[in-house]
Short mmCIF file of C-alpha atoms and ligand atoms in Angstrom, two decimals:
data_model
loop_
_atom_site.label_atom_id
_atom_site.label_comp_id
_atom_site.label_asym_id
_atom_site.label_seq_id
_atom_site.Cartn_x
_atom_site.Cartn_y
_atom_site.Cartn_z
CA MET A 1 21.00 -6.31 -31.83
CA THR A 2 17.52 -5.06 -33.76
CA PRO A 3 15.07 -6.73 -31.47
CA THR A 4 12.68 -9.88 -32.65
CA ARG A 5 9.47 -8.78 -30.66
CA PRO A 6 7.40 -5.56 -29.49
CA ARG A 7 9.57 -4.86 -26.74
CA ILE A 8 6.91 -3.46 -23.96
CA VAL A 9 8.70 -1.77 -20.41
CA LEU A 10 6.98 -1.96 -17.55
CA VAL A 11 6.97 1.36 -14.68
CA GLY A 12 6.23 -0.28 -11.76
CA ALA A 13 6.02 -3.57 -10.05
CA GLY A 14 2.63 -3.36 -7.54
CA TRP A 15 -0.52 -4.41 -8.89
CA ALA A 16 -1.10 -3.60 -11.58
CA GLY A 17 2.53 -3.49 -13.14
CA PHE A 18 3.20 -6.35 -11.42
CA ILE A 19 0.08 -9.04 -12.92
CA LEU A 20 1.81 -7.73 -16.14
CA SER A 21 4.59 -8.67 -15.37
CA GLN A 22 4.01 -11.95 -14.61
CA GLU A 23 0.89 -11.97 -16.65
CA LEU A 24 1.25 -10.66 -20.16
CA SER A 25 3.27 -13.08 -23.12
CA ASP A 26 6.58 -13.55 -23.12
CA THR A 27 7.00 -15.84 -25.58
CA GLN A 28 4.82 -12.49 -27.64
CA TYR A 29 6.60 -9.79 -26.31
CA ASP A 30 10.62 -8.66 -24.75
CA ILE A 31 9.10 -7.10 -21.20
CA THR A 32 11.15 -4.87 -19.51
CA ILE A 33 10.30 -4.20 -15.66
CA ILE A 34 11.79 -1.01 -14.22
CA ALA A 35 11.19 -1.24 -10.05
CA PRO A 36 12.96 0.05 -7.15
CA HIS A 37 12.22 -2.70 -4.40
CA GLN A 38 12.17 -6.35 -5.40
CA THR A 39 9.70 -7.69 -4.30
CA PHE A 40 5.77 -6.37 -4.90
CA ALA A 41 4.12 -6.05 -1.82
CA TYR A 42 0.42 -7.44 -1.24
CA THR A 43 -0.54 -3.78 0.56
CA PRO A 44 -3.55 -5.58 2.75
CA LEU A 45 -1.85 -7.57 4.74
CA LEU A 46 1.10 -5.10 5.50
CA ALA A 47 -0.99 -3.68 9.00
CA SER A 48 -1.29 -7.73 9.70
CA ALA A 49 2.76 -7.88 8.66
CA ALA A 50 3.66 -4.86 10.41
CA THR A 51 1.74 -5.97 14.26
CA GLY A 52 3.34 -9.34 13.88
CA LEU A 53 0.24 -10.95 12.79
CA PHE A 54 2.56 -13.40 10.23
CA PHE A 55 6.06 -12.67 9.10
CA SER A 56 6.18 -9.65 6.98
CA ARG A 57 7.98 -11.90 3.78
CA LEU A 58 4.28 -13.53 3.79
CA ALA A 59 2.81 -10.13 1.52
CA GLU A 60 5.78 -10.17 -0.35
CA GLU A 61 6.79 -11.72 -3.80
CA PRO A 62 9.34 -11.13 -5.73
CA ILE A 63 9.20 -9.74 -8.57
CA ARG A 64 12.46 -11.81 -10.47
CA ARG A 65 11.03 -15.24 -11.51
CA ALA A 66 12.49 -18.59 -12.88
CA HIS A 67 10.81 -19.91 -16.19
CA ARG A 68 10.06 -16.14 -17.21
CA LYS A 69 11.85 -14.89 -19.75
CA THR A 70 11.91 -10.97 -18.78
CA THR A 71 13.88 -7.61 -18.78
CA TYR A 72 14.23 -6.44 -14.11
CA TYR A 73 16.11 -3.17 -13.91
CA ARG A 74 16.14 -1.80 -10.02
CA ALA A 75 15.49 1.19 -10.73
CA TYR A 76 13.45 4.45 -10.20
CA ALA A 77 12.35 6.01 -14.17
CA THR A 78 12.69 9.40 -13.86
CA ALA A 79 11.09 10.57 -17.53
CA ALA A 80 9.93 9.48 -20.12
CA ASP A 81 10.08 10.74 -24.19
CA PHE A 82 7.30 9.69 -25.94
CA SER A 83 8.87 10.73 -29.27
CA GLN A 84 11.86 8.92 -28.69
CA GLN A 85 9.33 6.63 -27.08
CA THR A 86 12.35 6.11 -24.10
CA VAL A 87 11.91 6.28 -20.64
CA THR A 88 15.21 6.80 -18.26
CA CYS A 89 16.10 6.10 -15.38
CA ILE A 90 18.65 5.46 -12.16
CA PRO A 91 19.38 3.31 -10.09
CA SER A 92 17.59 1.72 -7.51
CA ILE A 93 20.64 0.86 -5.00
CA LEU A 94 19.43 -1.15 -1.60
CA GLN A 95 22.12 -0.82 1.14
CA ALA A 96 22.92 -3.62 3.68
CA ASP A 97 20.40 -2.14 6.42
CA GLY A 98 17.67 -3.03 3.55
CA SER A 99 16.90 1.09 2.33
CA ASP A 100 17.11 1.92 -1.62
CA VAL A 101 19.29 4.77 -2.12
CA PRO A 102 19.03 6.49 -5.78
CA ASP A 103 21.97 7.27 -7.70
CA ALA A 104 21.28 9.97 -9.61
CA GLU A 105 24.79 10.05 -11.40
CA HIS A 106 24.29 7.03 -13.66
CA PRO A 107 21.26 7.50 -15.90
CA PHE A 108 20.24 5.00 -18.15
CA THR A 109 17.67 4.74 -20.92
CA VAL A 110 15.21 2.20 -21.81
CA GLU A 111 13.69 2.39 -26.02
CA TYR A 112 10.70 0.88 -25.89
CA ASP A 113 7.59 0.13 -28.41
CA LYS A 114 4.76 0.06 -25.44
CA LEU A 115 5.10 1.19 -22.66
CA ILE A 116 2.62 1.20 -19.62
CA ILE A 117 2.47 3.27 -16.82
CA ALA A 118 1.92 1.80 -13.54
CA PRO A 119 4.70 3.88 -10.62
CA GLY A 120 0.93 3.73 -7.98
CA CYS A 121 1.07 6.92 -5.87
CA VAL A 122 3.21 8.01 -2.99
CA ASN A 123 2.68 9.19 0.95
CA GLN A 124 0.28 12.50 1.07
CA THR A 125 1.13 14.81 4.55
CA PHE A 126 0.75 17.69 3.28
CA ASN A 127 3.20 19.42 3.95
CA THR A 128 2.88 19.04 7.88
CA PRO A 129 6.19 19.64 9.44
CA GLY A 130 7.81 17.15 11.04
CA ALA A 131 5.43 14.63 9.29
CA ASP A 132 8.54 13.57 6.16
CA GLU A 133 11.40 13.30 9.06
CA HIS A 134 9.19 11.56 11.89
CA CYS A 135 6.00 9.09 11.29
CA PHE A 136 6.26 6.05 9.82
CA PHE A 137 4.02 5.37 7.17
CA LEU A 138 2.40 1.45 5.54
CA LYS A 139 3.01 1.56 1.82
CA THR A 140 5.98 -1.04 1.45
CA VAL A 141 7.09 -4.18 2.99
CA PRO A 142 10.00 -2.31 4.25
CA ASP A 143 7.81 0.63 6.02
CA ALA A 144 6.46 -2.87 7.82
CA GLU A 145 9.30 -3.36 8.88
CA ALA A 146 9.60 -0.84 10.44
CA ILE A 147 6.20 -0.39 11.90
CA LYS A 148 7.21 -3.76 13.42
CA ALA A 149 10.60 -2.66 14.82
CA LYS A 150 9.67 0.79 15.91
CA LEU A 151 6.32 -1.34 18.11
CA LEU A 152 9.57 -3.24 19.85
CA SER A 153 12.21 -0.84 20.54
CA ILE A 154 9.38 0.51 22.61
CA LEU A 155 8.04 -2.65 24.33
CA GLU A 156 11.79 -3.03 25.17
CA ILE A 157 12.02 0.92 26.39
CA ALA A 158 9.04 0.52 28.55
CA SER A 159 10.62 -2.33 29.99
CA LEU A 160 13.92 -0.77 31.39
CA PRO A 161 13.96 -0.35 35.53
CA THR A 162 14.80 2.70 34.69
CA THR A 163 11.41 3.70 32.92
CA SER A 164 9.55 5.76 35.34
CA ARG A 165 5.25 3.53 34.67
CA GLU A 166 4.14 7.38 33.27
CA ARG A 167 7.31 7.62 30.78
CA ALA A 168 6.52 4.10 29.26
CA GLN A 169 2.80 5.20 29.52
CA GLU A 170 3.32 8.07 27.26
CA LEU A 171 6.17 5.26 25.27
CA LEU A 172 2.73 3.18 24.34
CA HIS A 173 0.85 5.57 23.30
CA ILE A 174 0.63 5.56 19.84
CA ALA A 175 -0.85 8.59 17.81
CA VAL A 176 -2.50 6.65 13.52
CA VAL A 177 -3.13 9.76 11.67
CA GLY A 178 -6.05 8.85 9.45
CA GLY A 179 -8.80 7.49 9.74
CA GLY A 180 -9.39 5.49 6.44
CA PRO A 181 -10.01 2.06 6.04
CA THR A 182 -5.36 1.75 6.13
CA GLY A 183 -5.45 3.94 8.76
CA VAL A 184 -8.35 2.46 10.63
CA GLU A 185 -6.78 -1.39 10.20
CA LEU A 186 -3.43 -0.62 11.40
CA SER A 187 -5.34 0.91 14.63
CA ALA A 188 -7.19 -2.30 15.28
CA GLU A 189 -4.77 -4.53 13.96
CA LEU A 190 -2.14 -2.49 17.09
CA ALA A 191 -4.99 -2.81 20.11
CA ASP A 192 -5.21 -6.66 18.84
CA LEU A 193 -1.17 -6.84 19.10
CA PHE A 194 -1.09 -5.17 22.42
CA ASP A 195 -3.81 -7.15 23.82
CA GLU A 196 -2.13 -10.34 23.06
CA ILE A 197 0.50 -9.65 24.16
CA SER A 198 0.22 -8.75 27.48
CA LYS A 199 0.84 -12.73 28.10
CA THR A 200 4.78 -11.31 26.25
CA TYR A 201 5.16 -7.90 28.84
CA PRO A 202 2.29 -9.38 31.72
CA HIS A 203 4.01 -6.10 33.68
CA LEU A 204 2.78 -3.77 30.68
CA ALA A 205 -0.70 -4.70 31.46
CA GLY A 206 -3.32 -1.61 30.62
CA LEU A 207 -0.25 1.21 29.39
CA PRO A 208 -0.99 1.16 25.94
CA SER A 209 -2.74 3.37 24.42
CA ILE A 210 -3.59 4.57 20.74
CA THR A 211 -5.56 7.33 19.44
CA ILE A 212 -6.68 7.62 15.63
CA HIS A 213 -6.72 11.76 14.13
CA ASP A 214 -8.65 12.93 11.93
CA VAL A 215 -9.47 15.90 10.00
CA ALA A 216 -12.68 14.79 8.49
CA PRO A 217 -16.00 14.73 10.88
CA GLU A 218 -16.02 10.97 10.52
CA ILE A 219 -13.39 7.97 9.99
CA LEU A 220 -14.04 5.32 7.47
CA GLY A 221 -15.65 8.22 5.52
CA ALA A 222 -17.10 5.91 2.02
CA PHE A 223 -18.45 3.20 4.04
CA HIS A 224 -22.19 3.56 4.82
CA ASP A 225 -22.87 5.67 7.93
CA LYS A 226 -24.38 2.54 9.87
CA LEU A 227 -20.90 1.23 9.35
CA LYS A 228 -19.37 4.09 10.80
CA THR A 229 -21.39 4.05 14.00
CA HIS A 230 -20.45 0.48 14.03
CA ALA A 231 -16.47 1.17 13.94
CA LEU A 232 -17.31 3.85 16.76
CA GLN A 233 -18.80 2.26 18.90
CA SER A 234 -16.48 -1.19 18.18
CA PHE A 235 -13.01 1.26 18.72
CA SER A 236 -14.69 2.25 22.21
CA LYS A 237 -15.49 -1.31 23.07
CA HIS A 238 -11.90 -1.50 21.84
CA GLY A 239 -9.88 0.90 23.60
CA VAL A 240 -8.79 2.60 19.95
CA GLU A 241 -9.97 6.85 20.55
CA VAL A 242 -11.39 8.71 17.39
CA LYS A 243 -10.62 12.26 17.11
CA THR A 244 -12.48 13.60 14.38
CA SER A 245 -12.27 16.67 12.97
CA SER A 246 -8.68 16.87 14.54
CA HIS A 247 -6.13 19.03 12.66
CA ILE A 248 -2.23 18.17 13.58
CA GLU A 249 0.39 21.24 13.06
CA LYS A 250 3.53 19.74 13.38
CA ILE A 251 5.76 16.96 15.04
CA ASP A 252 9.04 16.79 16.37
CA SER A 253 10.60 14.31 18.43
CA ASP A 254 12.10 14.04 21.47
CA GLY A 255 14.52 11.20 21.82
CA ALA A 256 13.03 8.31 22.37
CA LEU A 257 9.44 10.27 22.42
CA TYR A 258 7.67 12.34 19.55
CA ASN A 259 5.90 15.29 19.64
CA LEU A 260 2.38 15.78 17.96
CA TYR A 261 0.48 18.83 18.33
CA THR A 262 -2.60 19.32 17.26
CA LYS A 263 -5.14 22.35 17.04
CA GLU A 264 -7.50 21.49 18.95
CA ASP A 265 -5.78 19.42 22.12
CA GLY A 266 -2.09 21.85 21.73
CA LYS A 267 1.40 18.73 22.40
CA LYS A 268 0.27 15.04 23.52
CA LEU A 269 3.68 12.33 23.50
CA CYS A 270 3.85 9.19 21.74
CA GLY A 271 6.36 6.43 21.12
CA MET A 272 5.05 6.43 17.16
CA VAL A 273 3.01 7.96 14.90
CA ALA A 274 1.86 6.76 11.81
CA TRP A 275 0.68 8.38 9.15
CA ALA A 276 -2.44 7.10 6.74
CA THR A 277 -3.52 10.00 5.42
CA GLY A 278 -4.21 9.46 1.74
CA ASN A 279 -1.54 9.64 -2.08
CA LYS A 280 0.32 12.44 -4.30
CA GLN A 281 2.00 11.30 -8.22
CA CYS A 282 5.24 9.96 -7.47
CA ASP A 283 8.50 12.61 -9.77
CA PHE A 284 7.59 10.82 -12.13
CA VAL A 285 4.28 11.15 -13.59
CA ASP A 286 4.81 14.70 -12.49
CA SER A 287 7.22 15.31 -14.92
CA LEU A 288 4.89 13.88 -17.45
CA ARG A 289 4.29 16.60 -19.77
CA GLY A 290 2.25 16.96 -23.06
CA VAL A 291 -0.79 14.40 -21.51
CA SER A 292 -4.03 15.09 -19.88
CA LYS A 293 -3.66 14.97 -15.77
CA ALA A 294 -6.76 14.61 -13.94
CA SER A 295 -7.46 18.40 -11.41
CA ARG A 296 -8.20 16.53 -8.26
CA LEU A 297 -4.36 14.47 -7.35
CA GLY A 298 -3.47 14.61 -11.22
CA ARG A 299 -4.03 11.22 -11.84
CA LEU A 300 -3.11 10.35 -15.95
CA LEU A 301 -6.03 10.05 -17.78
CA THR A 302 -6.95 7.21 -19.92
CA ASP A 303 -10.06 6.91 -22.11
CA GLN A 304 -11.41 3.68 -22.05
CA ARG A 305 -9.12 1.41 -23.05
CA LEU A 306 -5.80 2.30 -20.76
CA ARG A 307 -4.91 4.75 -23.41
CA VAL A 308 -2.53 7.59 -22.18
CA LEU A 309 -4.31 10.69 -23.36
CA LYS A 310 -2.96 13.57 -24.56
CA GLU A 311 -3.64 17.49 -23.70
CA ASP A 312 -6.24 17.05 -25.85
CA LYS A 313 -8.12 13.67 -25.35
CA THR A 314 -6.38 11.89 -27.88
CA ALA A 315 -5.25 8.63 -27.40
CA LEU A 316 -1.04 8.33 -26.96
CA LEU A 317 0.15 5.95 -29.85
CA ASN A 318 1.15 2.67 -27.00
CA VAL A 319 1.14 3.56 -23.84
CA TYR A 320 -1.04 2.63 -21.50
CA ALA A 321 -2.19 3.88 -17.39
CA LEU A 322 -3.34 2.06 -14.38
CA GLY A 323 -3.54 2.34 -11.03
CA ASP A 324 -2.66 4.22 -8.92
CA ALA A 325 -1.52 7.22 -11.34
CA ALA A 326 -4.21 6.77 -13.81
CA ASP A 327 -7.53 7.31 -14.32
CA ILE A 328 -10.60 6.79 -16.95
CA PHE A 329 -11.36 10.05 -18.50
CA ASP A 330 -14.40 10.80 -16.46
CA LYS A 331 -14.93 8.02 -14.24
CA GLY A 332 -13.10 8.76 -10.69
CA LEU A 333 -11.98 5.14 -10.29
CA PRO A 334 -11.17 5.04 -6.63
CA THR A 335 -7.16 4.17 -5.72
CA THR A 336 -7.43 0.88 -5.12
CA ALA A 337 -5.70 -3.09 -5.41
CA GLU A 338 -9.26 -4.06 -7.15
CA VAL A 339 -9.23 -1.23 -9.63
CA ALA A 340 -5.49 -1.77 -10.16
CA VAL A 341 -5.97 -5.56 -10.13
CA GLN A 342 -9.73 -4.93 -13.03
CA LYS A 343 -7.48 -3.14 -14.94
CA ALA A 344 -4.23 -4.93 -14.91
CA GLU A 345 -5.86 -8.35 -16.03
CA TYR A 346 -8.42 -6.65 -19.48
CA LEU A 347 -4.76 -5.06 -20.28
CA VAL A 348 -2.83 -8.28 -20.44
CA LYS A 349 -5.98 -10.09 -22.15
CA ALA A 350 -5.82 -6.98 -24.94
CA LEU A 351 -2.33 -6.76 -25.29
CA ASN A 352 -2.05 -10.98 -25.29
CA SER A 353 -4.52 -10.57 -27.85
CA PRO A 354 -3.58 -7.82 -29.77
CA ASP A 355 -5.55 -9.54 -32.73
CA LYS A 356 -9.01 -9.23 -31.54
CA GLU A 357 -10.44 -5.66 -31.07
CA SER A 358 -11.27 -5.53 -27.15
CA ALA A 359 -13.88 -3.11 -25.64
CA PRO A 360 -13.44 -0.88 -23.19
CA PHE A 361 -12.38 -1.57 -19.92
CA VAL A 362 -15.99 -1.84 -17.08
CA TYR A 363 -15.17 -1.23 -13.44
CA LYS A 364 -17.21 -4.34 -11.22
CA GLN A 365 -17.92 -2.90 -7.88
CA ARG A 366 -16.67 -6.02 -5.20
CA ARG A 367 -17.96 -5.17 -1.50
CA MET A 368 -15.47 -2.60 0.61
CA VAL A 369 -14.39 -4.83 4.31
CA ALA A 370 -12.28 -3.39 7.04
CA TYR A 371 -10.88 -4.43 10.16
CA LEU A 372 -11.90 -3.88 13.45
CA GLY A 373 -10.11 -6.05 15.49
CA GLY A 374 -11.02 -8.74 17.76
CA THR A 375 -13.49 -10.71 15.81
CA ASP A 376 -15.30 -8.09 14.18
CA GLY A 377 -15.63 -5.45 11.18
CA VAL A 378 -17.64 -3.96 8.61
CA ILE A 379 -18.50 -5.17 4.31
CA MET A 380 -20.67 -2.14 2.67
CA GLY A 381 -21.77 -4.31 -0.32
CA GLN A 382 -25.53 -4.90 -1.78
CA GLN A 383 -25.43 -6.39 1.97
CA ASP A 384 -24.07 -4.57 4.66
CA TRP A 385 -22.54 -6.64 7.33
CA THR A 386 -20.85 -5.71 10.30
CA GLY A 387 -18.76 -8.69 13.49
CA GLU A 388 -17.69 -12.22 12.73
CA ALA A 389 -18.70 -12.35 8.99
CA ALA A 390 -17.44 -9.25 8.43
CA TRP A 391 -14.56 -10.58 10.60
CA LEU A 392 -14.74 -13.76 8.37
CA ALA A 393 -14.75 -12.45 5.29
CA TRP A 394 -11.70 -9.91 5.78
CA ARG A 395 -9.68 -13.30 7.41
CA SER A 396 -10.86 -14.80 3.48
CA GLY A 397 -10.44 -11.73 2.10
CA SER A 398 -6.92 -11.98 3.37
CA LEU A 399 -6.45 -14.99 2.31
CA GLY A 400 -8.08 -14.35 -2.04
CA TRP A 401 -5.50 -11.34 -2.31
CA THR A 402 -2.42 -13.73 -2.30
CA ARG A 403 -2.11 -14.29 -5.80
CA SER A 404 0.31 -17.53 -4.84
CA TRP A 405 -0.88 -21.24 -2.75
CA ARG A 406 2.60 -21.70 -1.03
CA ARG A 407 1.46 -17.82 0.76
CA LYS A 408 -2.30 -19.09 1.51
CA ALA A 409 -0.84 -22.41 2.89
CA MET A 410 1.57 -21.03 4.90
CA ILE A 411 -0.54 -17.60 6.34
CA ILE A 412 -3.42 -20.30 7.62
CA ALA A 413 -0.52 -21.45 9.71
CA SER A 414 0.72 -18.30 10.62
CA TRP A 415 -2.54 -17.60 11.73
CA GLY A 416 -2.56 -21.63 13.46
CA TRP A 417 0.73 -20.91 15.29
CA ASN A 418 -0.67 -17.70 17.39
CA PHE A 419 -4.11 -18.69 18.08
CA ILE A 420 -1.74 -21.83 19.77
CA GLY A 421 1.33 -19.92 20.41
CA GLY A 422 0.24 -16.12 20.24
CA ARG A 423 0.92 -13.48 18.79
CA GLU A 424 4.66 -11.97 18.95
CA ILE A 425 6.60 -9.90 17.20
CA ALA A 426 10.56 -10.43 18.60
CA ARG A 427 11.24 -12.82 15.67
CA ARG A 428 12.26 -11.04 12.42
C1 LIG B 1 -1.65 -0.53 4.05
C2 LIG B 1 -2.50 0.11 2.70
C3 LIG B 1 -3.99 -1.34 2.42
C4 LIG B 1 -4.84 -1.63 1.28
N1 LIG B 1 -5.85 -2.05 2.02
C5 LIG B 1 -6.50 -2.63 -0.10
C6 LIG B 1 -7.89 -3.62 0.55
O1 LIG B 1 -7.73 -3.86 0.79
N2 LIG B 1 -8.50 -3.03 -1.10
C7 LIG B 1 -8.03 -2.86 -2.24
O2 LIG B 1 -8.22 -2.60 -2.72
N3 LIG B 1 -6.40 -1.84 -1.79
C8 LIG B 1 -6.55 -1.66 -0.58
N4 LIG B 1 -4.91 -0.60 -0.16
C9 LIG B 1 -5.12 0.44 -1.83
C10 LIG B 1 -3.91 -0.79 -3.36
O3 LIG B 1 -2.66 -0.55 -2.30
C11 LIG B 1 -3.47 0.25 -4.45
O4 LIG B 1 -4.75 0.77 -4.22
C12 LIG B 1 -2.85 -0.40 -4.72
O5 LIG B 1 -1.23 -0.98 -4.26
C13 LIG B 1 -2.52 0.73 -5.89
O6 LIG B 1 -1.97 -0.50 -7.18
P1 LIG B 1 -0.04 -0.21 -8.48
O7 LIG B 1 -0.32 -0.86 -9.18
O8 LIG B 1 -1.12 1.41 -9.00
O9 LIG B 1 0.91 0.86 -7.29
P2 LIG B 1 1.78 -0.43 -6.03
O10 LIG B 1 0.90 -1.20 -6.05
O11 LIG B 1 2.09 0.63 -5.06
O12 LIG B 1 3.27 -0.39 -7.07
C14 LIG B 1 3.80 0.79 -7.86
C15 LIG B 1 4.45 0.34 -7.76
O13 LIG B 1 5.85 0.96 -8.46
C16 LIG B 1 7.11 1.07 -8.25
N5 LIG B 1 7.55 2.82 -7.92
C17 LIG B 1 7.18 3.70 -7.37
N6 LIG B 1 7.25 4.93 -8.29
C18 LIG B 1 8.25 4.16 -9.71
C19 LIG B 1 9.14 4.91 -10.09
N7 LIG B 1 9.59 6.81 -10.88
N8 LIG B 1 9.74 4.05 -11.44
C20 LIG B 1 9.51 2.46 -11.06
N9 LIG B 1 8.45 2.32 -10.48
C21 LIG B 1 8.21 3.01 -9.36
C22 LIG B 1 7.15 0.79 -7.19
O14 LIG B 1 7.90 0.51 -6.07
C23 LIG B 1 6.04 0.15 -7.08
O15 LIG B 1 6.42 -1.72 -7.29
C24 LIG B 1 -4.23 -0.50 0.65
C25 LIG B 1 -2.95 0.43 0.10
C26 LIG B 1 -2.17 0.42 1.61
C27 LIG B 1 -0.70 1.16 1.73
#
């Protein structure tokens, strides 16, 4: 059947792809979304979900929506042919335990008139031996669920009559690798969790500990020096140890415990290693040929109208890229949801009004916030803030990220419930 409307194929349904999937005109375009998970994750809320501040389902939004005329394939894009205007995909099969298995035996091809590439990035472990097998990551809702299940598991093993106090202490030691905003916020939420569950696990009081390891000489590298110092002081008050210039050599497992080896301190036993050290490109972006890529991170390069650039730096017809997988030539924008959202909103406007010549995209830098635990945080913007003001900004920011009123109301209700009844992680 000949399509009557131009076909848009969207690769990825994260911050960039999800907004496009919901806001591109489904009367003007025939929209197909290709993404391996059926929901979009509100990434800034994942650390809270992983530590039981609210249920994980509040940190995700389904891609399929009633009253939206779009097609969704639960699949990975594996290759694109820009001359034939096709994308090759393989199904992502949902398993009963919630995991996904790529089905390379049954590839299929989707044709496009316009292709939008937004598959984000994957975790970067710098080929550290054992990191992929033994570490816990925080990029998706299943990742947050896995962290929560692991925390519950070590708390329960530590509570058994057969577990010595010394072993319980080792089990309840959490190593967080990466002192950027994700590692810092996860550590802060873990510190809050251990503080709050002393009511449900009073016998474990004083045993949990958290250490942040970063290879850099400081944490929160993108923040002003005054804020970095504040973060260090705040963590030392909350009992989070910070080891900078710490080089992870390998991770292996010894039953319920993990061995974390650093160049500086040798072997340290812990109950969980959370890895949050940055990004690299997914195989799909790596596979694309004949296009310009940034030397750092291998991101696709686009012009200021988000059109992918060929190797000779002219724009490829009808192919756009945005989010963490792309950068504007010569701009060096950060890999953040802020950038992904602003670019997605720009592209929605441009494609929904094809007759209007769109102005080039300009990124508006917003303030950066990091939560530090308790009622503390740091904000870097026109003015720097620390303490309760930053904590309030982080809390209201958590609400600002969610794009549905129902989710906002449920998150507020969860905060209220935790305030009265205390945080717990036993319930799914
Ligand atoms: C824990 C955490 C907290 C964060 N907090 C903040 C914050 O507070 N503020 C901020 O600005 N930024 C934050 N970020 C960064 C932000 O989440 C990313 O910059 C943002 O998600 C990038 O959007 P994206 O659409 O490019 O990619 P993503 O949101 O990662 O989405 C990528 C999508 O592509 C899909 N996909 C992957 N491979 C394929 C493939 N081969 N084929 C098809 N689909 C594919 C994925 O399943 C997903 O749907 C945080 C990140 C994390 C991990």
